[in-house]
Coordinates of C-alpha atoms in Angstrom, one line a residue:
X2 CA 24.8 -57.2 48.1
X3 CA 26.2 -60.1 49.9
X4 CA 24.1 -62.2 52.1
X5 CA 25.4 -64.7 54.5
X6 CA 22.4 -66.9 56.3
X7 CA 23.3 -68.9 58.9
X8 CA 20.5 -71.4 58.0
X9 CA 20.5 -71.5 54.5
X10 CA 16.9 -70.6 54.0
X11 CA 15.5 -70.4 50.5
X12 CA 15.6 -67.1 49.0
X13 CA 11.9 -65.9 47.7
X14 CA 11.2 -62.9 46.0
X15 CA 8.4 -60.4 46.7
X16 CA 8.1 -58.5 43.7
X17 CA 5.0 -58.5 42.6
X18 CA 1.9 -58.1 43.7
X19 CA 0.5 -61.9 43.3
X20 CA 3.9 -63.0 45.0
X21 CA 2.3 -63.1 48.6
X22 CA 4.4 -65.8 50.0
X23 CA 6.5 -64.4 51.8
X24 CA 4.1 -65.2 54.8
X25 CA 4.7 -68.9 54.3
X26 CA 8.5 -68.8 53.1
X27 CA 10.1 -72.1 53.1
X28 CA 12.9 -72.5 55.6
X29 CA 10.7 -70.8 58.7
X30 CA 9.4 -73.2 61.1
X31 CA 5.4 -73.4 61.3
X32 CA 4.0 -71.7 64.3
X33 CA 2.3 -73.6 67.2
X34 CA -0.5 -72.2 67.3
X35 CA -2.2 -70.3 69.1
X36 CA 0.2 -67.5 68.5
X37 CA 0.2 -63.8 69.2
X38 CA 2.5 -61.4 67.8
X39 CA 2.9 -57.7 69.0
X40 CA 4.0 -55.3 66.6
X41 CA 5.4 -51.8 67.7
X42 CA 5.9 -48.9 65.7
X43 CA 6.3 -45.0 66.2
X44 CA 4.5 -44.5 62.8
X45 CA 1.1 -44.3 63.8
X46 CA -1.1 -41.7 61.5
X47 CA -4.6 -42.7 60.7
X48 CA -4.3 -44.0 56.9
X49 CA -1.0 -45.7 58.2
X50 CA -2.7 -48.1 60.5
X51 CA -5.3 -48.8 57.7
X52 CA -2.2 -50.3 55.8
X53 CA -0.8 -51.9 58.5
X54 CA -3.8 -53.4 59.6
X55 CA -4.2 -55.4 56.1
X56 CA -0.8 -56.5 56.8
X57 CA -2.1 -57.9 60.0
X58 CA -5.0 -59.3 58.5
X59 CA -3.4 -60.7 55.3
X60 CA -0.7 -62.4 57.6
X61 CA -3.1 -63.9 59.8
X62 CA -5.1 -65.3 57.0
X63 CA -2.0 -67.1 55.6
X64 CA -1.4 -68.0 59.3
X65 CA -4.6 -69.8 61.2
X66 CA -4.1 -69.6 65.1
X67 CA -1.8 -66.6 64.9
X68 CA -2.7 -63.0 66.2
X69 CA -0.7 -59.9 65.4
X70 CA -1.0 -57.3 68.2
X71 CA 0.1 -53.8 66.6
X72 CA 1.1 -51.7 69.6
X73 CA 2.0 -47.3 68.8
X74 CA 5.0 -46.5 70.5
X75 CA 6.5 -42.3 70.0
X76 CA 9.5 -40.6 67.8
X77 CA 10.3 -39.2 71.3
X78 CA 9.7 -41.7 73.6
X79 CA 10.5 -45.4 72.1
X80 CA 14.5 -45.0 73.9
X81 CA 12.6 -45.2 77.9
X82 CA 9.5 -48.0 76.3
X83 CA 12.3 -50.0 74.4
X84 CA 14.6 -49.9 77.3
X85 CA 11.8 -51.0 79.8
X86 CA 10.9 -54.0 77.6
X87 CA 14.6 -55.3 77.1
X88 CA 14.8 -55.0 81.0
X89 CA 11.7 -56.7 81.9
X90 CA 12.1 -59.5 79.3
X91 CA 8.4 -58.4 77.8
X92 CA 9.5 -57.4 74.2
X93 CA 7.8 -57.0 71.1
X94 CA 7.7 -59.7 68.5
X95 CA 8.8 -57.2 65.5
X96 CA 9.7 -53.3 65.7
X97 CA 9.5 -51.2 63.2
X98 CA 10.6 -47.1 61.6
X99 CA 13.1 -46.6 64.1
X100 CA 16.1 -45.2 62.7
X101 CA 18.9 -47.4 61.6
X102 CA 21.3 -45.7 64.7
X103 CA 18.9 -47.2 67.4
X104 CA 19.1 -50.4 65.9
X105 CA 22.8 -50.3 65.5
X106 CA 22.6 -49.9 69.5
X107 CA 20.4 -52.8 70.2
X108 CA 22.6 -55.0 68.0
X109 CA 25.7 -54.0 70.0
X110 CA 24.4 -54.3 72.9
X111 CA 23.5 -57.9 71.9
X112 CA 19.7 -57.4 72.1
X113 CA 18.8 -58.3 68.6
X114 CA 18.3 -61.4 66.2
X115 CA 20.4 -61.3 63.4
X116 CA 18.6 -60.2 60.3
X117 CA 19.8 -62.1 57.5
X118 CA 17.4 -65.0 57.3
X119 CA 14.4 -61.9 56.2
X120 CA 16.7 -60.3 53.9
X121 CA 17.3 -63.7 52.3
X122 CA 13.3 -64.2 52.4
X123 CA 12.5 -61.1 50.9
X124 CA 14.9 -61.3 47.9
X125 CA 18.3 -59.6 48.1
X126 CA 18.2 -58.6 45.0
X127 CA 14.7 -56.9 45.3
X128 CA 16.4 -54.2 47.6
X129 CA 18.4 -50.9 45.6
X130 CA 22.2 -51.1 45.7
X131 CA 23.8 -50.6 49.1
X132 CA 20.1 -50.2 51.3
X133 CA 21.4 -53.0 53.9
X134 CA 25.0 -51.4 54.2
X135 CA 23.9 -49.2 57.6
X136 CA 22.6 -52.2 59.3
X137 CA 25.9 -54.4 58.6
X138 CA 27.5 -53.5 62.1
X139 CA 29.5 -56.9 61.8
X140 CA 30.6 -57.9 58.8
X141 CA 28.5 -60.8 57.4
X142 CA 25.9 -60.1 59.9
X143 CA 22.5 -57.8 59.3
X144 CA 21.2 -56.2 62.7
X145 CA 17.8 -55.1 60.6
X146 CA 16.9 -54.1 57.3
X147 CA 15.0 -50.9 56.1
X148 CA 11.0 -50.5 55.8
X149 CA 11.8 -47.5 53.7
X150 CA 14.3 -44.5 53.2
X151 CA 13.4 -40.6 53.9
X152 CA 14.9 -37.4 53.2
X153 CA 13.8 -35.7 57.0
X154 CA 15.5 -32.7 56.4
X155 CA 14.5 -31.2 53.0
X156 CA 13.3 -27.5 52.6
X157 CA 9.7 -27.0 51.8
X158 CA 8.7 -23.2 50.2
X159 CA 5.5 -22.4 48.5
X160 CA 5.7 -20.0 45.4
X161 CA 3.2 -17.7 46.7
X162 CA 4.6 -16.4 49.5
X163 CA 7.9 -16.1 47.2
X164 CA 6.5 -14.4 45.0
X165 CA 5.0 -11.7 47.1
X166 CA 8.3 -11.3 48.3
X167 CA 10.1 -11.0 44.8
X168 CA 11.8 -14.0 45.9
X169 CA 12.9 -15.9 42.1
X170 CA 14.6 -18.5 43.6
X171 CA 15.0 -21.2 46.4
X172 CA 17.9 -20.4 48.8
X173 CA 21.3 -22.0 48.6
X174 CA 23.1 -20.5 50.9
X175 CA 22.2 -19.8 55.1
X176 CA 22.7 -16.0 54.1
X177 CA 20.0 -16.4 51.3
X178 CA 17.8 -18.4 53.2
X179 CA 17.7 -15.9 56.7
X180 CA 17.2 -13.0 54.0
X181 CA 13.9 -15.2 52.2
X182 CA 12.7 -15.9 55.6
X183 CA 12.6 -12.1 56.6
X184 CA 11.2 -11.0 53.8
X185 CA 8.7 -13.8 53.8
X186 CA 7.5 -13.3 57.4
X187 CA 4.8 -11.2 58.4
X188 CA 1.0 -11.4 58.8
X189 CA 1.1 -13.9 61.2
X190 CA 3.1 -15.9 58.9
X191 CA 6.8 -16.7 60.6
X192 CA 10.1 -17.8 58.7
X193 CA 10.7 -21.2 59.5
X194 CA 9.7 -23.7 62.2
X195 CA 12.8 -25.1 64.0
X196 CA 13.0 -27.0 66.9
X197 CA 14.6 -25.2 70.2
X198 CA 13.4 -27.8 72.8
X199 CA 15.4 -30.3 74.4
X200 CA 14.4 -33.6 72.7
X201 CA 15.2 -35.7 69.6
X202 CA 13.7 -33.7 66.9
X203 CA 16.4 -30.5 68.2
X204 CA 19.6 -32.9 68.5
X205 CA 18.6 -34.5 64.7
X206 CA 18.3 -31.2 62.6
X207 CA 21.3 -29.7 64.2
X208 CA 23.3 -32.2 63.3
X209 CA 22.2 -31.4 59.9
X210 CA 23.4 -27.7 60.2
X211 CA 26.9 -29.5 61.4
X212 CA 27.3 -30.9 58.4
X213 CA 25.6 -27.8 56.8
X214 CA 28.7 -25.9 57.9
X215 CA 30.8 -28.2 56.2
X216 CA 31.3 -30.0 59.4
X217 CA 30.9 -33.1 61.7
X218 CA 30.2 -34.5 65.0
X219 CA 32.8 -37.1 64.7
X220 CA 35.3 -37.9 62.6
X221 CA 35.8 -41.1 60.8
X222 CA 37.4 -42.7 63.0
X223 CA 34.8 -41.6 65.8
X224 CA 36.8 -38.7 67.5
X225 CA 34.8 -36.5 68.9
X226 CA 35.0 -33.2 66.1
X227 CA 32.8 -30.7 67.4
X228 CA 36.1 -28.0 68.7
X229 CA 35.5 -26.3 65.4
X230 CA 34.9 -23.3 63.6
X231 CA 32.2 -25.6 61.5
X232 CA 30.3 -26.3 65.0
X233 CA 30.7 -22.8 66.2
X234 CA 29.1 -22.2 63.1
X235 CA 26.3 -23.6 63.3
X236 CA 25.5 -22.7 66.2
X237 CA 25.5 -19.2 65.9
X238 CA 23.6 -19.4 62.5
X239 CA 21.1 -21.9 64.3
X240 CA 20.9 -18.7 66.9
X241 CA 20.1 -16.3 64.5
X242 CA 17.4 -18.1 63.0
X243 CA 15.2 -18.1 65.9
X244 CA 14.1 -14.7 65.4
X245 CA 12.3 -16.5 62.2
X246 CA 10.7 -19.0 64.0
X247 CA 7.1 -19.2 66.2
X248 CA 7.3 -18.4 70.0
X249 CA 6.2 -21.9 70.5
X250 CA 9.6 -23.1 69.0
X251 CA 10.5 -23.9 72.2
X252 CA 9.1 -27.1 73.1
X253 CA 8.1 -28.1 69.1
X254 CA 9.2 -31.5 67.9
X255 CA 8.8 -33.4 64.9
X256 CA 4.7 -33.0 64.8
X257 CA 4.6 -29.5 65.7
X258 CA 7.5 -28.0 62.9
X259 CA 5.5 -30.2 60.4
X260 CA 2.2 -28.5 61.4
X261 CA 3.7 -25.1 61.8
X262 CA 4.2 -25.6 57.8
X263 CA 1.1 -27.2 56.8
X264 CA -1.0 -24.9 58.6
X265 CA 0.7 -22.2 56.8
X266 CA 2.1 -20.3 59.8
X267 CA 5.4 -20.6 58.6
X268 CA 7.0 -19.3 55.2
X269 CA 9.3 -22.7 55.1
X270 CA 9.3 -26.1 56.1
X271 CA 11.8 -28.7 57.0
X272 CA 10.9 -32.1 57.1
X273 CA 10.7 -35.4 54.9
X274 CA 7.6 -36.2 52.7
X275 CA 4.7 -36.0 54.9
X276 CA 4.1 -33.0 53.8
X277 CA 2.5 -33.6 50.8
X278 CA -0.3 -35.8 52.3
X279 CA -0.7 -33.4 54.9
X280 CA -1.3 -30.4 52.7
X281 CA -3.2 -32.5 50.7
X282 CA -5.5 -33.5 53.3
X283 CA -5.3 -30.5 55.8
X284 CA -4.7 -27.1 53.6
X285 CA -5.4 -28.1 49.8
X286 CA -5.3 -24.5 49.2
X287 CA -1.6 -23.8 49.2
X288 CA -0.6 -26.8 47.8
X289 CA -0.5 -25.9 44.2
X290 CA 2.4 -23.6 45.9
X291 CA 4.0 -26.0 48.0
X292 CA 7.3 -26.7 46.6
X293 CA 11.1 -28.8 47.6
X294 CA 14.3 -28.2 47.6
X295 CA 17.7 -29.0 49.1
X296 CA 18.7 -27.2 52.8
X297 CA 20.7 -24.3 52.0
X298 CA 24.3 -25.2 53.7
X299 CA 26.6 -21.9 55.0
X300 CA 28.1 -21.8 51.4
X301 CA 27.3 -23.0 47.8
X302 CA 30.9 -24.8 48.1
X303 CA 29.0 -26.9 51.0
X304 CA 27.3 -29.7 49.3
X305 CA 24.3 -30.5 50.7
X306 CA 23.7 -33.4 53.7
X307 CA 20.0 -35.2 53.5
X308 CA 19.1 -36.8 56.6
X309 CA 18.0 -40.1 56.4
X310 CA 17.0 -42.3 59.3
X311 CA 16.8 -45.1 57.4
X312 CA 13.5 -46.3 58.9
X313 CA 13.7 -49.5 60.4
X314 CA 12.5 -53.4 61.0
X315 CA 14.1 -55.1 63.7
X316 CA 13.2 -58.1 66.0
X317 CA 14.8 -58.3 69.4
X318 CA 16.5 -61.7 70.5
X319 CA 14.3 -62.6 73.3
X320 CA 11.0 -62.3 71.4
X321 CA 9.1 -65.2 71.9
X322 CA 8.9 -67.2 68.5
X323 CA 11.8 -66.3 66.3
X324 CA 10.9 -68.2 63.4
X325 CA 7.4 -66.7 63.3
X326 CA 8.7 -63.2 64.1
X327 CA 10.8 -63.4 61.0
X328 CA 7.8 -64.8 58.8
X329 CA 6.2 -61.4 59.7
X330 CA 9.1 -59.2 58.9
X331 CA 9.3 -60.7 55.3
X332 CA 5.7 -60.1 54.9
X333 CA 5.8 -56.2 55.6
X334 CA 7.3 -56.5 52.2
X335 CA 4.5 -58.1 50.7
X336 CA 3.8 -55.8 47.6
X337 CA 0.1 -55.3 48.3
X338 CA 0.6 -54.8 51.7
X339 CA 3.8 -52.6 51.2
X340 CA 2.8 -50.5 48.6
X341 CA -0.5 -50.0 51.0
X342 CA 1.6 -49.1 53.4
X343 CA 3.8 -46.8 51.2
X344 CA 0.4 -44.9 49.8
X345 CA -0.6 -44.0 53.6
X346 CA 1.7 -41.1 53.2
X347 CA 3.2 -40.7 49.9
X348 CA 6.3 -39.2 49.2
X349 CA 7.1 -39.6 53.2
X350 CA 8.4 -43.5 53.3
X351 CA 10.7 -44.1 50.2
X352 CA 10.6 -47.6 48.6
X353 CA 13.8 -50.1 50.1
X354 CA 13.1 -52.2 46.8
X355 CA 13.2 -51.2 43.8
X356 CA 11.0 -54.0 42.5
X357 CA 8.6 -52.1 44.1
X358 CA 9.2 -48.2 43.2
X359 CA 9.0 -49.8 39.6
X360 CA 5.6 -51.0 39.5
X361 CA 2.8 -49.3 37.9
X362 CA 0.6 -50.3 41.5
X363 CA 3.0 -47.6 43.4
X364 CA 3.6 -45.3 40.5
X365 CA 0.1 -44.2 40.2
X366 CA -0.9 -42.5 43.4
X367 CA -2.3 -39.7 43.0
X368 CA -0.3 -37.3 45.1
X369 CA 3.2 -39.1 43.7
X370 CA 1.9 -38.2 40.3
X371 CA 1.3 -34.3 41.4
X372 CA 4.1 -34.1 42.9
X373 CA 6.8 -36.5 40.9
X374 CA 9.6 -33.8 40.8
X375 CA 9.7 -33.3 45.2
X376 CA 9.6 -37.1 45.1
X377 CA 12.0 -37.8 43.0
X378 CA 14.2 -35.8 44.7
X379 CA 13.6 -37.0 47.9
X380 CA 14.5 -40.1 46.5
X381 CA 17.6 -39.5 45.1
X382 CA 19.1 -37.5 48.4
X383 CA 17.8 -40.2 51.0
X384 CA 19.6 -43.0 48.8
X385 CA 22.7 -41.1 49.5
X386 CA 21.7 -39.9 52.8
X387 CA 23.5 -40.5 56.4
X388 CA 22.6 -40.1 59.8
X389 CA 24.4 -39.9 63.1
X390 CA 25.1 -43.5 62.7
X391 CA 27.0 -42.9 59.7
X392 CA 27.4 -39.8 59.1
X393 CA 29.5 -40.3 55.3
X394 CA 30.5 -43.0 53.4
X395 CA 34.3 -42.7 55.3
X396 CA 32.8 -43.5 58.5
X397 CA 32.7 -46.3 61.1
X398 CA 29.2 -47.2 61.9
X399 CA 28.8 -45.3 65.4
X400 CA 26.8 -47.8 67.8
X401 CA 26.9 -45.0 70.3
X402 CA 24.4 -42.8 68.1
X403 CA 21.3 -43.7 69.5
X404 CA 22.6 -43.0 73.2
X405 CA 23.4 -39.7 72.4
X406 CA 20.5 -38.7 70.5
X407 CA 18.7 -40.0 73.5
X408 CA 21.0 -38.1 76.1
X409 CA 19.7 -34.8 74.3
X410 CA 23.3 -33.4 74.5
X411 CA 23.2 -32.2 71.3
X412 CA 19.9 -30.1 71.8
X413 CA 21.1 -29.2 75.4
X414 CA 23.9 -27.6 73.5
X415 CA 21.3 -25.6 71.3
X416 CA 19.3 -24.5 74.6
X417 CA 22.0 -23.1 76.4
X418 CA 23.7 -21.2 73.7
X419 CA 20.3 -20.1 71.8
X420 CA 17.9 -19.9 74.8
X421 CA 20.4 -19.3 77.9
X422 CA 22.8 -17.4 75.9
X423 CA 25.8 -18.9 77.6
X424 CA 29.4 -18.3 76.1
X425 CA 29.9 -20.3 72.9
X426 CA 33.6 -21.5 74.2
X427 CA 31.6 -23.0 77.6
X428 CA 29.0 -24.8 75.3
X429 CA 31.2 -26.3 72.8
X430 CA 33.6 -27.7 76.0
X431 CA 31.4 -29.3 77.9
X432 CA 29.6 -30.9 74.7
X433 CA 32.8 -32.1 73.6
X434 CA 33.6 -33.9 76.9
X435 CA 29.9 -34.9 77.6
X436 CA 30.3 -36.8 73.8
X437 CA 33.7 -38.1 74.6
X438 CA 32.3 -39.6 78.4
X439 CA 29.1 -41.4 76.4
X440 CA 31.5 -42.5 73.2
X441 CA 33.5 -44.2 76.4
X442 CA 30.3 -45.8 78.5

């Protein structure tokens, strides 16, 4: 991976665990102190803030006079908070786990510091092959780096419920899959929690049916592409499926279809790793069951597409405090704080260094051990994963992709053909020319 810093700073690696200096890297200016730093971050769960307040507290040790300020912002609501902070001038020091296509908007909007100065701090070479290439918008330039990788769209089954259904193996196919899920539901139990309503969570799965159809939104060159028999496709196959899923499909999001699955009133699951702490901690009784597989796509010829969002730091360019900012963002990566961090929901937040995934401190968990084969494949999809932002390794990076997830066009275009049963031929027009009027704002 190439670097290129425009201040030169001294690269320091943050491999292991004694190696807690990225917090006083050479090259960033001492802080006047006193100091505050707010932190923001949609990733809020309860053993998540225990890691991130170490962070805090390790950082502030190494840092006398400074305060870090950790503020929870939402998966659904961070576009309006974000927005309001750039517009009043009130930003947050350091942001992180937003996906890599909202940063990609920020930077070309010219609303963030550039990013190379951390990656330099935390070690280039630390990070696995290729993990900055999303957040290279301009060549030579970094807009953010990733706190982690996930695999958000992964089928979760549990072995049970298969087997009382004479069900031998995990679907491939969208056929396969509609015929597990009705043979799976009843009891109270229901197919497969997906997302109808009109938000982020709705716009961000269907995209991975697109591509499940062995289609796109866009094409390389960032045409809209969704006048096709792949987009039709998924539509109607996204239709048919909501006989499967729970009345209250309607309105779920991200929180909701994970629940559905955990609480064991669904047959399937899609989602990234949370699962596993969540069964863990909510229904250990299934989760000797609980197992993970690839989404079925519309045919086996149709590989698979993973979903990552490439979860996110980022520090906007009017935060107060640059160089001190930056100190913090190099030690997130802090291996005792990291792995901490890593641990609060295993499986769910891949390693971004592979310093880290190697070392014995990670490796152990408990819940990684039991369930090595779900994360190891996790792992190896999100690594190739893509998301709106880039949806394959042919296209431009789309700086538009956060605007449109946050436009809910895409789940609009779900609602009105799936809910409203509208003509297929009006729905895919006007989302073609609502895409092609926000790829031109």
């Amino acid at each position: 991976m190439s670097i290129r810093s425009t201040e030169h700073l001294t690269r320091r690696s943050l491999g292991g665990l004694a190696l807690g200096a990225a917090a006083a890297a050479p090259g960033f200016a001492q802080a006047q102190a006193p100091t505050t730093l707010r932190w923001w971050s949609p990733q809020t769960a309860p053993a998540q803030r225990e890691a991130y307040n170490f962070q805090i507290r390790t950082f502030e040790e190494a840092n006398p006079g400074v305060r870090v300020v950790f503020e929870a912002t939402s998966d659904e609501g961070y576009p309006a908070q974000m927005a309001a902070a750039f517009a009043s001038g009130q930003v947050p020091s350091v942001v992180t786990h937003l996906p890599s296509f909202a940063v990609a908007t920020y930077w070309d909007n010219g609303l963030l510091e550039p990013f190379n100065d951390v990656i330099q701090a935390i070690g280039p070479q630390n990070f696995y092959e290729g993990a900055n290439r999303v957040y290279e918008i301009t060549p030579g330039q970094y807009a953010g780096t990733g706190i982690g990788n996930s695999a958000a769209n992964m089928l979760w089954m549990r072995r049970d419920l298969m087997e009382r259904a004479n069900i031998a193996a995990a679907p491939r196919t969208w056929e396969q899959l509609r015929d597990a899920c009705r043979r799976m539901q009843g009891g109270g139990v229901f197919g497969a929690p997906l997302p109808f309503a009109r938000n982020s969570m709705t716009s961000l799965i269907f995209v991975c049916f697109v591509h499940g159809a062995g289609g796109q939104v866009f094409t390389p060159d960032l045409q809209v592409a969704v006048d096709t028999d792949a987009f039709r496709n998924a539509l109607e196959f996204y239709k048919s499926m909501r006989e499967f899923c729970p009345p209250g499909a309607n309105a779920y999001s991200w929180g909701d279809s994970l629940t559905a699955f955990v609480a064991g009133a669904t047959a399937t699951g899609i989602y990234a790793g949370r699962v596993i702490a969540n069964v863990a901690a909510q229904n250990p009784r299934i989760a000797p069951f609980v197992t993970c597989h690839d989404y079925p796509t519309i045919s086996a010829e149709v590989p698979a597409w993973t979903f990552n969002d490439f979860p996110s730091v980022m520090i906007p360019k009017v935060a107060p405090n640059i160089p001190l900012a930056k100190r913090f963002a190099a030690h997130l990566f802090r291996a005792d704080g990291y792995i901490r961090q890593l641990h609060a929901a295993p499986g769910h937040v891949l390693p971004v260094l592979k310093t880290i995934s190697a070392m014995p401190e990670y490796q152990a968990n408990p819940l990684i051990q039991a369930n090595r084969a779900a994360v190891d494949l996790m792992s190896e999809r999100a690594a190739a994963g893509h998301n709106l932002g880039w949806e394959s390794n042919t296209h431009r990076p789309n700086t538009k992709a956060g605007q449109i997830i946050a436009s809910h066009v895409l789940a609009e275009a779900v609602q009105r053909y799936v809910i409203n049963n509208e003509p297929m031929a009006q729905v895919v027009s006007t989302t073609a020319q609502r895409l092609e009027q926000l790829m031109r704002g």
